[in-house]
Structures are given as structure tokens and as C-alpha cells.
Tab-separated table of C-alpha atoms and ligand atoms in Angstrom:
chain	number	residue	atom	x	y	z
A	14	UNK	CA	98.185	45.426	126.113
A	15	UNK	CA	97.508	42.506	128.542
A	16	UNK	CA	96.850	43.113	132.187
A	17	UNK	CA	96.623	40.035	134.666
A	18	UNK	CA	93.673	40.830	137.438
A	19	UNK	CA	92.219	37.448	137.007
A	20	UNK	CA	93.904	34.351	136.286
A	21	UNK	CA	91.190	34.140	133.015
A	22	UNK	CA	92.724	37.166	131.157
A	23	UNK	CA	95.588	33.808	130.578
A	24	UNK	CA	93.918	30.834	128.503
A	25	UNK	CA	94.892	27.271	129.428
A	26	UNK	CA	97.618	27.840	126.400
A	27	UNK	CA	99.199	31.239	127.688
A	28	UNK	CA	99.595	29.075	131.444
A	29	UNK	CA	101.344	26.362	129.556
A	30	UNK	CA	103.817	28.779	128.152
A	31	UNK	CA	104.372	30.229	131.155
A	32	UNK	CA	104.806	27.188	132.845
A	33	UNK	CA	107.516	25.664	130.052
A	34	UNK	CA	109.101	29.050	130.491
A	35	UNK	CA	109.708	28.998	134.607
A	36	UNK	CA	110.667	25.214	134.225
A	37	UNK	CA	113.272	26.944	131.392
A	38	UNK	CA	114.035	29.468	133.949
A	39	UNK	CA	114.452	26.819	136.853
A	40	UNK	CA	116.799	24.902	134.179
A	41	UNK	CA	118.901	28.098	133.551
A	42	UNK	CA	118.866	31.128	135.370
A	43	UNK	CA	121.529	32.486	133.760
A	44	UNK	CA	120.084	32.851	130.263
A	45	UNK	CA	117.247	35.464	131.082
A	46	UNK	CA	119.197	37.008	133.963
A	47	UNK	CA	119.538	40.463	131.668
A	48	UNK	CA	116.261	40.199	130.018
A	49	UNK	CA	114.361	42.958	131.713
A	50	UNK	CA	117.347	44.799	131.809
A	51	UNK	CA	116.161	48.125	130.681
A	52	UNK	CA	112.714	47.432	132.820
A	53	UNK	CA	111.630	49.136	135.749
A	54	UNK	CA	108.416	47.515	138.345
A	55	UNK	CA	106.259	49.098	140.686
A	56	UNK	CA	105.335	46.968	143.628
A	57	UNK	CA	102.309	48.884	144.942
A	58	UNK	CA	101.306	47.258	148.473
A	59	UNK	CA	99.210	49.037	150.419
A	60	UNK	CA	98.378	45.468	152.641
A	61	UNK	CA	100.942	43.557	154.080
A	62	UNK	CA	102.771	40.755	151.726
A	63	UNK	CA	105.873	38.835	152.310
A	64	UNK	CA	106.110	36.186	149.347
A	65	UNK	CA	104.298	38.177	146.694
A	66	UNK	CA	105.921	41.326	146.973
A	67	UNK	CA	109.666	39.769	147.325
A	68	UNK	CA	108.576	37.225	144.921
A	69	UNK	CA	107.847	39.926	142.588
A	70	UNK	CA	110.951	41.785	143.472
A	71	UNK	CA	113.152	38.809	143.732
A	72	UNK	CA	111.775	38.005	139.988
A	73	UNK	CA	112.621	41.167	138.650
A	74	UNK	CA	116.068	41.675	140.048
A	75	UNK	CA	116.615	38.071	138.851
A	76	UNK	CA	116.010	39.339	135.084
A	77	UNK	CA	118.208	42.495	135.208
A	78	UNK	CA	115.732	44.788	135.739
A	79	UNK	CA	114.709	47.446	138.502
A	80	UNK	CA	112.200	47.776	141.103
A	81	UNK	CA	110.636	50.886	143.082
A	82	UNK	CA	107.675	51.045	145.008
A	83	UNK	CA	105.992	50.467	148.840
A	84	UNK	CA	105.159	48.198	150.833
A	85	UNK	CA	103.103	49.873	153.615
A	86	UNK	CA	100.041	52.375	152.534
A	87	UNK	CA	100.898	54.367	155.211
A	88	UNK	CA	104.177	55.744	153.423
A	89	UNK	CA	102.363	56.726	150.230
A	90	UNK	CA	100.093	59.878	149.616
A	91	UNK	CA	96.450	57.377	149.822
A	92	UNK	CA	96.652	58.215	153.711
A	93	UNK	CA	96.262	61.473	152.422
A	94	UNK	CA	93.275	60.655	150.268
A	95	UNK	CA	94.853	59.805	146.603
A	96	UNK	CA	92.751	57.615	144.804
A	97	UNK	CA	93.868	54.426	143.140
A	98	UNK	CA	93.308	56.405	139.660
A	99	UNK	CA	95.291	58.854	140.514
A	100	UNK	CA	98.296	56.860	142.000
A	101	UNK	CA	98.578	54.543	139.075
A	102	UNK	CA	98.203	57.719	136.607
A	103	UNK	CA	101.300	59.068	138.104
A	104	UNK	CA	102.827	56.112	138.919
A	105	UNK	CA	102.551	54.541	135.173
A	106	UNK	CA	104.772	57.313	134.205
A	107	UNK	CA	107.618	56.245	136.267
A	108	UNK	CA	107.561	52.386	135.313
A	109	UNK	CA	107.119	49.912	132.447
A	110	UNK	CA	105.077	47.445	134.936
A	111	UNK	CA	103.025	47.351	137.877
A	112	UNK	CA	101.898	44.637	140.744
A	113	UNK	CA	99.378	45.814	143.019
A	114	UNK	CA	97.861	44.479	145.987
A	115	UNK	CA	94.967	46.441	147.637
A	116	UNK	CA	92.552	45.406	150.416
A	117	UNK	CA	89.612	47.006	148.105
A	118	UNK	CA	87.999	44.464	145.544
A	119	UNK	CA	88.112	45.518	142.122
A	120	UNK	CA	91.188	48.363	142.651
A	121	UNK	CA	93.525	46.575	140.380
A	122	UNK	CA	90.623	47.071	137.657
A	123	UNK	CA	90.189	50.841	138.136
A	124	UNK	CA	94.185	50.589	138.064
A	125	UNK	CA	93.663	49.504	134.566
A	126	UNK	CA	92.006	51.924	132.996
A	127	UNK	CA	94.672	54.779	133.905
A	128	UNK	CA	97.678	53.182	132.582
A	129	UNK	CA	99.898	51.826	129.246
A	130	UNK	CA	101.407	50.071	131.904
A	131	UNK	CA	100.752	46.168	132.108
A	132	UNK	CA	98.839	45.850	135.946
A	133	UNK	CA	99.347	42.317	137.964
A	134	UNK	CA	96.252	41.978	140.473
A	135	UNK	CA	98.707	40.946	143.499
A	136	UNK	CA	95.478	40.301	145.658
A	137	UNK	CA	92.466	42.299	145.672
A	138	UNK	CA	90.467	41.708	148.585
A	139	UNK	CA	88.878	38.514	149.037
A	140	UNK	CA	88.376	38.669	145.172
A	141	UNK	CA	91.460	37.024	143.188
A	142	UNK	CA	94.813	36.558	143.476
A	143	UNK	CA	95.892	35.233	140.158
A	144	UNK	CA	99.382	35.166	140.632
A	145	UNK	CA	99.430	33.067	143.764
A	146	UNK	CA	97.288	30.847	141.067
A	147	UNK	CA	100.255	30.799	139.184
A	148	UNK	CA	102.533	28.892	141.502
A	149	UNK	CA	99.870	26.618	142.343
A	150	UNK	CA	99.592	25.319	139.154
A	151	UNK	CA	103.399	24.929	138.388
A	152	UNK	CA	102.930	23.132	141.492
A	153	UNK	CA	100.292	20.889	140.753
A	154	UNK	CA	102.239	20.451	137.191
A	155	UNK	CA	105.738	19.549	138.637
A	156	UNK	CA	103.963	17.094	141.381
A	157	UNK	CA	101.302	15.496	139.801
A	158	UNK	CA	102.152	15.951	136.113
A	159	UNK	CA	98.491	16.952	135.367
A	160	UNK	CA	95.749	18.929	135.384
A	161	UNK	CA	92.788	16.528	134.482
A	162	UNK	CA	91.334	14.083	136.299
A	163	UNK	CA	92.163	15.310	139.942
A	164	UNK	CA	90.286	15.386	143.497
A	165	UNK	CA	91.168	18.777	144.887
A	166	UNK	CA	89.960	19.467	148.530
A	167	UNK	CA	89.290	23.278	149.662
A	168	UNK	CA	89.807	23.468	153.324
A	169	UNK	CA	88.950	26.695	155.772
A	170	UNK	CA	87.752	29.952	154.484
A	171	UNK	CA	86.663	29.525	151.229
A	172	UNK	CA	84.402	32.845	151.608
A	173	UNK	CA	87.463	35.446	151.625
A	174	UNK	CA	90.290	33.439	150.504
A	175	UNK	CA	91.057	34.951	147.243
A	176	UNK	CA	93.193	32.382	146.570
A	177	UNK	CA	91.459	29.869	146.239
A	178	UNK	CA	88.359	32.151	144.192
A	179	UNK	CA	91.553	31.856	141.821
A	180	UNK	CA	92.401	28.006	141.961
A	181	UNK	CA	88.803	27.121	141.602
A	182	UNK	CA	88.501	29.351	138.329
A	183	UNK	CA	92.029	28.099	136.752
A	184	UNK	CA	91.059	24.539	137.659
A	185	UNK	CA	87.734	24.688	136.667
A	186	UNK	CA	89.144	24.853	132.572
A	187	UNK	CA	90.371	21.141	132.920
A	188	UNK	CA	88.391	17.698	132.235
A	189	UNK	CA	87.734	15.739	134.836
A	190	UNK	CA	88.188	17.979	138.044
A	191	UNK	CA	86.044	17.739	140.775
A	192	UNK	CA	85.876	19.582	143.971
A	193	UNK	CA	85.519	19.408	147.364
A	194	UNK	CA	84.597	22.122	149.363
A	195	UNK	CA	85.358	21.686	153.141
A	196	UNK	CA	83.975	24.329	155.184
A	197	UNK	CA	82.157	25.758	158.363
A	198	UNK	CA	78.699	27.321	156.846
A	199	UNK	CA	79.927	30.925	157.556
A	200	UNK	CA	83.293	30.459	155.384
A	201	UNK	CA	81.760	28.807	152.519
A	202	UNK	CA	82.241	29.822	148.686
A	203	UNK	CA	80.812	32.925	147.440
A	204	UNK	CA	76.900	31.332	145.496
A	205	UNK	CA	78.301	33.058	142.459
A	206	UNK	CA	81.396	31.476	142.280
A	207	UNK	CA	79.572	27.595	143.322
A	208	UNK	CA	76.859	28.642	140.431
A	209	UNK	CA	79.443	28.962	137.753
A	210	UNK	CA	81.136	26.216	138.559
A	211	UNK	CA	77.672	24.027	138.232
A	212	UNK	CA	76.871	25.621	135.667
A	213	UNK	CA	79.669	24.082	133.727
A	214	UNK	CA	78.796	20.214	134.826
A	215	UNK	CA	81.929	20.359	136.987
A	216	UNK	CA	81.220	17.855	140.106
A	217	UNK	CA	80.860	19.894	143.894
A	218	UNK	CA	80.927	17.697	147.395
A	219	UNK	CA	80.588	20.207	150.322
A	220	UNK	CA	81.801	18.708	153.331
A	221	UNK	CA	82.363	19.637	157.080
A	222	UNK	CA	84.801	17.287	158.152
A	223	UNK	CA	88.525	16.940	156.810
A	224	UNK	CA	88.288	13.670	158.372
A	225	UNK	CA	85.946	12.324	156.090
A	226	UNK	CA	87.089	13.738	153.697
A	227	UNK	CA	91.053	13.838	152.763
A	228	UNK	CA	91.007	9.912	151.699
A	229	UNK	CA	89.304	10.905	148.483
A	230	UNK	CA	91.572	13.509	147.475
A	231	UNK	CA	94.581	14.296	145.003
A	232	UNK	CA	95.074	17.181	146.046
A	233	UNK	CA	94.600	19.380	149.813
A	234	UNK	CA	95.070	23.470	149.374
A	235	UNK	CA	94.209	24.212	152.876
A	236	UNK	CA	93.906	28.284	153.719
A	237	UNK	CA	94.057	30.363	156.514
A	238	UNK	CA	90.940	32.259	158.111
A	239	UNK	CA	91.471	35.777	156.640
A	240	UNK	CA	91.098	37.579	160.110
A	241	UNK	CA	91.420	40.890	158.477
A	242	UNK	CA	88.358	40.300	156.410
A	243	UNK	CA	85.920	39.907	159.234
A	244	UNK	CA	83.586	42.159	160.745
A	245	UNK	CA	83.501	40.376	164.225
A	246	UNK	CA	86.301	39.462	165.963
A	247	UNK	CA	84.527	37.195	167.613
A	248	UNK	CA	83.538	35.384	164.581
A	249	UNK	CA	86.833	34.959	163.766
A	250	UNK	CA	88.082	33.310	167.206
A	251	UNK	CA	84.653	30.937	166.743
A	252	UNK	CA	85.624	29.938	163.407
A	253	UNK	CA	89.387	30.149	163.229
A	254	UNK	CA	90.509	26.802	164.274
A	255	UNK	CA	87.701	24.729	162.598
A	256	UNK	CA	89.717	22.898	160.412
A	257	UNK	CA	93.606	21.757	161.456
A	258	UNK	CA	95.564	19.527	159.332
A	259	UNK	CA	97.979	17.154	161.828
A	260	UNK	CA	99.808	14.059	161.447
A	261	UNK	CA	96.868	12.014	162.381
A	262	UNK	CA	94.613	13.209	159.753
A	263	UNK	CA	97.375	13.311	156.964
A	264	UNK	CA	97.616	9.235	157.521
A	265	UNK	CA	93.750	8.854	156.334
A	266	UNK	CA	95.513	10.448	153.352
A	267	UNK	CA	96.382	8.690	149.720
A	268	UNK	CA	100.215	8.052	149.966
A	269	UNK	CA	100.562	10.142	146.916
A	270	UNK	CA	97.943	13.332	148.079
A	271	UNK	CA	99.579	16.884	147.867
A	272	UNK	CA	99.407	19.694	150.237
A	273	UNK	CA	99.382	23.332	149.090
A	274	UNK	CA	98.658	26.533	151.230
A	275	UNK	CA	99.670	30.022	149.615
A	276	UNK	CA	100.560	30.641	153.183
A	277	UNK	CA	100.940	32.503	155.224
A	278	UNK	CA	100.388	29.730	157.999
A	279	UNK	CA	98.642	30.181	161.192
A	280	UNK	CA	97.314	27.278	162.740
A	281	UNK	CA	95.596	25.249	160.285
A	282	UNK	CA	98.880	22.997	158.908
A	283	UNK	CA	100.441	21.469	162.269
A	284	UNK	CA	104.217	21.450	162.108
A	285	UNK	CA	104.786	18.455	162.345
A	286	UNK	CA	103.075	17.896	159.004
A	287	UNK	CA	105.663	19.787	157.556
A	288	UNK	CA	108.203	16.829	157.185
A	289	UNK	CA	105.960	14.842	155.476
A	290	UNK	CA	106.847	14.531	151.853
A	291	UNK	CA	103.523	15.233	150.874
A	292	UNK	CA	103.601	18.960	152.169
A	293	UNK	CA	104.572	21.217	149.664
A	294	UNK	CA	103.636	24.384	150.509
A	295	UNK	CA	106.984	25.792	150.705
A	296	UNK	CA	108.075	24.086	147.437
A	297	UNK	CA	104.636	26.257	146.219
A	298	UNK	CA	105.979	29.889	147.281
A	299	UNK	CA	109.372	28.964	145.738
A	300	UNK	CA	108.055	27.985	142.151
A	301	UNK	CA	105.888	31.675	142.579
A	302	UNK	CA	109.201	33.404	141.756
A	303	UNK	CA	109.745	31.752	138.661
A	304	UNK	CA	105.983	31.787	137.424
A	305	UNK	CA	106.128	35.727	137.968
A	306	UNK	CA	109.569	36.193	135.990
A	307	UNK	CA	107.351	33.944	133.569
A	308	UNK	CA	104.109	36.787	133.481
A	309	UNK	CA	106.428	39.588	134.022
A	310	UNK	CA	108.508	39.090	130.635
A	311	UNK	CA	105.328	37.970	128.802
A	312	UNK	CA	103.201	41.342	130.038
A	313	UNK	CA	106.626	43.365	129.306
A	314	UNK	CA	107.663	41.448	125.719
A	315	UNK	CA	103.529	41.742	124.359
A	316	UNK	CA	102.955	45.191	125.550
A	317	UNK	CA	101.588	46.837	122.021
A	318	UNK	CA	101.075	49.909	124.102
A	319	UNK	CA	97.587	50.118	123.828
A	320	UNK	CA	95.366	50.679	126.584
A	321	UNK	CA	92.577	47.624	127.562
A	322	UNK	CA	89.645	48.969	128.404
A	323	UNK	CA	87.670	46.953	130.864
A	324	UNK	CA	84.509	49.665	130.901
A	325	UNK	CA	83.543	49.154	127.863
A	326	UNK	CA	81.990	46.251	128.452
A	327	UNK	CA	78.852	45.613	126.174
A	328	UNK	CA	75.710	45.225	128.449
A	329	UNK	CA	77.429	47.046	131.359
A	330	UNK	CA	74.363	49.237	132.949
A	331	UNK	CA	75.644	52.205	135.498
A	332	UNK	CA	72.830	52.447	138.594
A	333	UNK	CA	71.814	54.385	141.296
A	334	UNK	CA	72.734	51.208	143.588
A	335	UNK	CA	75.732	51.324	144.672
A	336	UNK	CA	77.307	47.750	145.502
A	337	UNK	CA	76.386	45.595	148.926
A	338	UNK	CA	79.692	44.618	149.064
A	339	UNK	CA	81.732	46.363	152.094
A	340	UNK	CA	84.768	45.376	150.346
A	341	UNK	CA	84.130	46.898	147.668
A	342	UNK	CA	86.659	49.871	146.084
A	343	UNK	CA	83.817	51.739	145.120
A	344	UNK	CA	82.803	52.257	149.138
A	345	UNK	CA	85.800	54.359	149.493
A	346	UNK	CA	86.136	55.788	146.096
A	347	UNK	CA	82.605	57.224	145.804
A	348	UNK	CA	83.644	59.234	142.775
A	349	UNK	CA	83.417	55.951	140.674
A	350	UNK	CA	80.232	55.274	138.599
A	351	UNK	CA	78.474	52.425	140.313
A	352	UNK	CA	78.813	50.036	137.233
A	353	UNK	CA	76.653	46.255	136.978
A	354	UNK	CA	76.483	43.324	134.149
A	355	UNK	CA	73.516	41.121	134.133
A	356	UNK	CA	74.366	37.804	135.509
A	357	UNK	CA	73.675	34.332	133.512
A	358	UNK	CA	70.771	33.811	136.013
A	359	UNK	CA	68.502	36.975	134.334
A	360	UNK	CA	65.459	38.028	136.063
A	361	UNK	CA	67.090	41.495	137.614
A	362	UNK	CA	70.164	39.445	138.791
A	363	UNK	CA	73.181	41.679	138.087
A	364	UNK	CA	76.706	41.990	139.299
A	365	UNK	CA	79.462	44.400	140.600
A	366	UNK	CA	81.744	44.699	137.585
A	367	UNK	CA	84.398	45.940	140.143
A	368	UNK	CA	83.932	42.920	143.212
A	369	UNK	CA	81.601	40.439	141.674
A	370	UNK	CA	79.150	40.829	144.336
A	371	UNK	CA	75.406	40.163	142.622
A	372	UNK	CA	72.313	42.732	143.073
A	373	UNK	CA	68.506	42.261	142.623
A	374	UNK	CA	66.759	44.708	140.733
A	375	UNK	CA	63.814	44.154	140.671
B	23	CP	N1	100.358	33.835	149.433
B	23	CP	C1	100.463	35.145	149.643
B	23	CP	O1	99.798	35.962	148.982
B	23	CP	O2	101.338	35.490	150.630
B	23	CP	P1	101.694	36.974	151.065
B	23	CP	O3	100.439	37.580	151.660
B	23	CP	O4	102.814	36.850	152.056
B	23	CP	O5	102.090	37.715	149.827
């Protein structure tokens, strides 16, 4: 069985089938509208959503099939302490799928080792969001007709934007790409993340001024600054507005650059840019709902029901350490085993296998 946490549990050949099978979908609704028919989904929210969720939703109701779940933590039994294992134990019992989204990095991977169930990482944390990585490349597919050879700016808080963790890793697979990463200091890219991509000769510009910067590109995904995910709410305020995209800087643009945001907006993408033909951001949340009819009938139509077992990883090590990472599930699920993988860099470097986050042991 095939669980989605990251967008690479889908090779470059499993996103091009999904992405011939939403443009299918797009094409002719009607001929998959019963095939989840005898299908229920759990949408499992305990943050706020308004396109994932109803994308979800809105995709499975579109094939035939059911939906139950929540949409605010506070309605289900974790206010009352029920662990993640524990909800999707019992949960998995009641439904044939499940999307989660949980403000905890690395939840959607306990998830998966209690269930039969196929689980879709809906956003953990500031970690991934693979689905939102979904829609962005049907995106980048419909309006550029490519994947290689393309410019793509990353504008605002590349630190906790989970979305763009995502892009960067699904983009990263094609020849060609090169980045550019357009942040305040504070909000740049996790060194893990910047590492890997180095490490596989793909070409990084860090930059601090859009200005300078959008001429060059093929692509924008601008993001908001996560609020929720900072300490200091006077961080945020300092940092928030950094980076605005307006009118003025979208004409130092190439006439054929893209815009994508996974939205939701705040401040960052000036309305007015929103009539310019370049901005297609809502274009991007639409072509979501099709992607995810896509992954849902694949996860559904593959499911051999056996379980994947994401522990039994080969040099996995369990420590007394637990993780750094404040974000991480296992600071409010103590009764997981603090589990770490060396790193590529050796020399006592290890990682979180439920966040990412690296360790020194030395
Ligand atoms: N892009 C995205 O994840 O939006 P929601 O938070 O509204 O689901």
C-alpha cells in the first residue's frame, strides 16, 4: 500500500500519470463521476484549511464516493489527549482513505504505521505539503508545458512554508532547473533542504530583493509568512511585509513569467496584480481538485492492503535525544521512540526521521 506524506513516495512517472489523468478528468467529468462509488474519506483537520480540505471533499463527492471527518481539533477527542496513533487506529476502521493535516511535523508518518488505510500528508507543519505540490505542477504543466529548463523564484518564508519544502523537492527531479531563493535571513530555507539540493549540482541564487530579481525568472511562487509558526509575534510583524508583489514590480517581469501562491493570500500579492494574465494562483487551487481525484483513485485502485512500514528503516538509530525541533510531533507525543538516520554529511550528523530536523552527536 502507497501512502503520500511526501511528494517523493510519487516518481516523476507516477506525477505524469496523475497529471494525464486530471487533464482526462478536466476533459470529462462525467466518466469517473461513480468511480469511488463504494469509497468512503476521512478528512482529518485539526488546523484550519479551506482549499485542501474542500478540495479533498469536493474531489471525492465528484467521484461518487463519501466523505466524513473534522475540520476543527477542537470537535474531536485529541483535546482530550488522543494521540495521532490512536485516532487513525480507530479511524482506519471507519474509511477506505485518509487526508490529514496536523500542525505537528511528522504526524502523518506516525499516521502510517497504524493503518491499511492509504494516508495523504495534507500539511504537516512547516514540513511538506505534497498535495498542494500536486496542483503546482499541473500548473506549471498546463502553463508552461514543461518541467525542464525553468527559472523558478521562491519569495517570503521559505523557512516554514511547507509548500514550497514540497515544490523545491518535486522540481528538483527535472534537468535544467535552477532556483532562486528570495528571502529575509530569518525566513530562509531549512540548510538541509539547500544541502540536498547542492548536493545534486542543481544551481541556487539567494537573493533579497524581488526587484532584482523577477526579470530572470519563469516562474514566481510567492508565499505567505506562516504567522502561526512563529515564536515572536513581533518577529512576525518585522518580517511580514518584506516582500510584496504589485503592479510595478510585475512589469520588470518576462511577458510570459507565471505567478503561483498555494494561498491563502495576505499581503504579499497586491490586488491589483490579480488581473494580470500572468497571475495564476487561482487557476492553481482549481487544478488541486482534479490532481487529488487523480491521487485519491490511484491510492484507492493500488491499495494491496498491506501495511508500509516507514520504521523499519535500515540504519534508523533510536536515542536518548529527543529532537530540537519545537514542531516536532514527538514534543507532544512523548510516548514515541525518539528515532534518527545518519545524514549524507556523516561525522555524528543525524536527522529526525519524523520532522527532518538534523542533530550532532558527537
Ligand atoms: N494551500 C493551502 O494549503 O490552503 P489551505 O490552508 O486553505 O488548505
Amino acid at each position: 500500500m502507497k501512502n503520500v506524506l511526501n511528494i517523493l513516495d510519487l516518481s516523476v512517472e507516477e506525477i505524469d500519470q496523475l497529471i494525464a489523468t486530471a487533464e482526462d478528468i478536466i476533459k470529462d467529468p462525467i466518466k469517473y463521476s461513480e468511480k469511488c462509488k463504494n469509497y468512503q474519506l476521512a478528512t482529518l483537520f485539526f488546523e484550519p484549511s479551506t482549499r485542501t480540505r474542500l478540495s479533498f471533499e469536493s474531489a471525492m463527492l465528484a467521484l461518487g464516493g463519501k466523505v466524513i471527518g473534522f475540520s476543527d481539533p477542537n470537535s474531536c477527542s485529541a483535546t482530550k489527549g488522543e494521540s495521532v496513533a490512536d485516532t487513525i487506529s480507530v479511524v482506519s476502521g471507519y474509511v477506505d482513505i485518509i487526508a490529514m493535516r496536523h500542525p505537528k511535523e511528522g504526524a502523518p508518518l506516525v499516521a502510517s504505521s497504524r493503518t491499511l488505510v492509504p494516508i495523504i500528508n495534507a500539511g504537516d507543519g512547516g514540513h511538506y505539503h505534497p498535495t498542494q505540490t500536486l496542483a503546482d505542477l499541473l500548473t506549471i504543466h498546463k502553463e508552461k508545458g514543461r518541467f525542464e529548463n525553468l527559472t523558478i523564484g521562491l519569495c517570503g518564508d521559505l523557512k516554514f512554508g511547507r509548500t514550497v519544502h514540497s515544490l523545491i523537492e518535486a522540481m528538483s527531479r527535472y534537468t535544467g532547473v535552477k532556483f532562486v531563493l528570495i528571502s529575509p535571513e530569518e525566513l530562509k530555507l531549512p540548510t538541509l533542504i539547500e544541502k540536498d539540493i547542492e548536493s545534486k549540482g542543481i544551481s541556487i541564487e539567494r537573493s533579497n530583493s524581488l526587484e532584482e530579481s523577477i526579470g530572470k525568472l519563469d516562474i514566481l511562487y510567492m508565499t505567505r509568512v506562516q504567522k502561526e509558526r512563529f515564536e515572536s509575534e513581533e518577529e512576525y510583524y518585522r518580517l511580514k511585509d518584506l516582500f510584496i508583489l504589485t503592479e510595478d514590480k510585475m512589469k520588470l517581469a518576462k511577458p510570459d513569467m507565471i505567478v503561483l501562491h498555494p494561498l491563502p493570500r495576505v499581503n504579499e500579492i497586491s490586488t491589483a496584480v490579480d488581473s494580470d494574465k500572468r497571475a495564476c494562483y487561482f487557476k492553481q487551487a482549481h487544478y488541486g481538485r482534479y490532481m487529488r481525484m487523480a491521487l485519491i483513485m490511484k491510492l484507492l485502485f493500488e491499495n494491496d492492503g498491506t501495511r508500509e512500514d516507514r520504521f523499519d528503516v535500515k540504519d534508523k538509530i533510536a536515542l536518548k535525544y529527543k529532537c530540537s525541533n519545537p514542531h516536532c510531533i514527538t514534543t507532544t507525543e512523548p510516548e514515541l521512540q525518539n528515532l534518527f538516520v545518519p545524514t549524507n554529511e556523516g561525522d555524528g550528523e543525524y536527522k529526525c526521521i519524523y520532522c527532518d530536523t538534523k542533530i550532532l552527536i558527537k
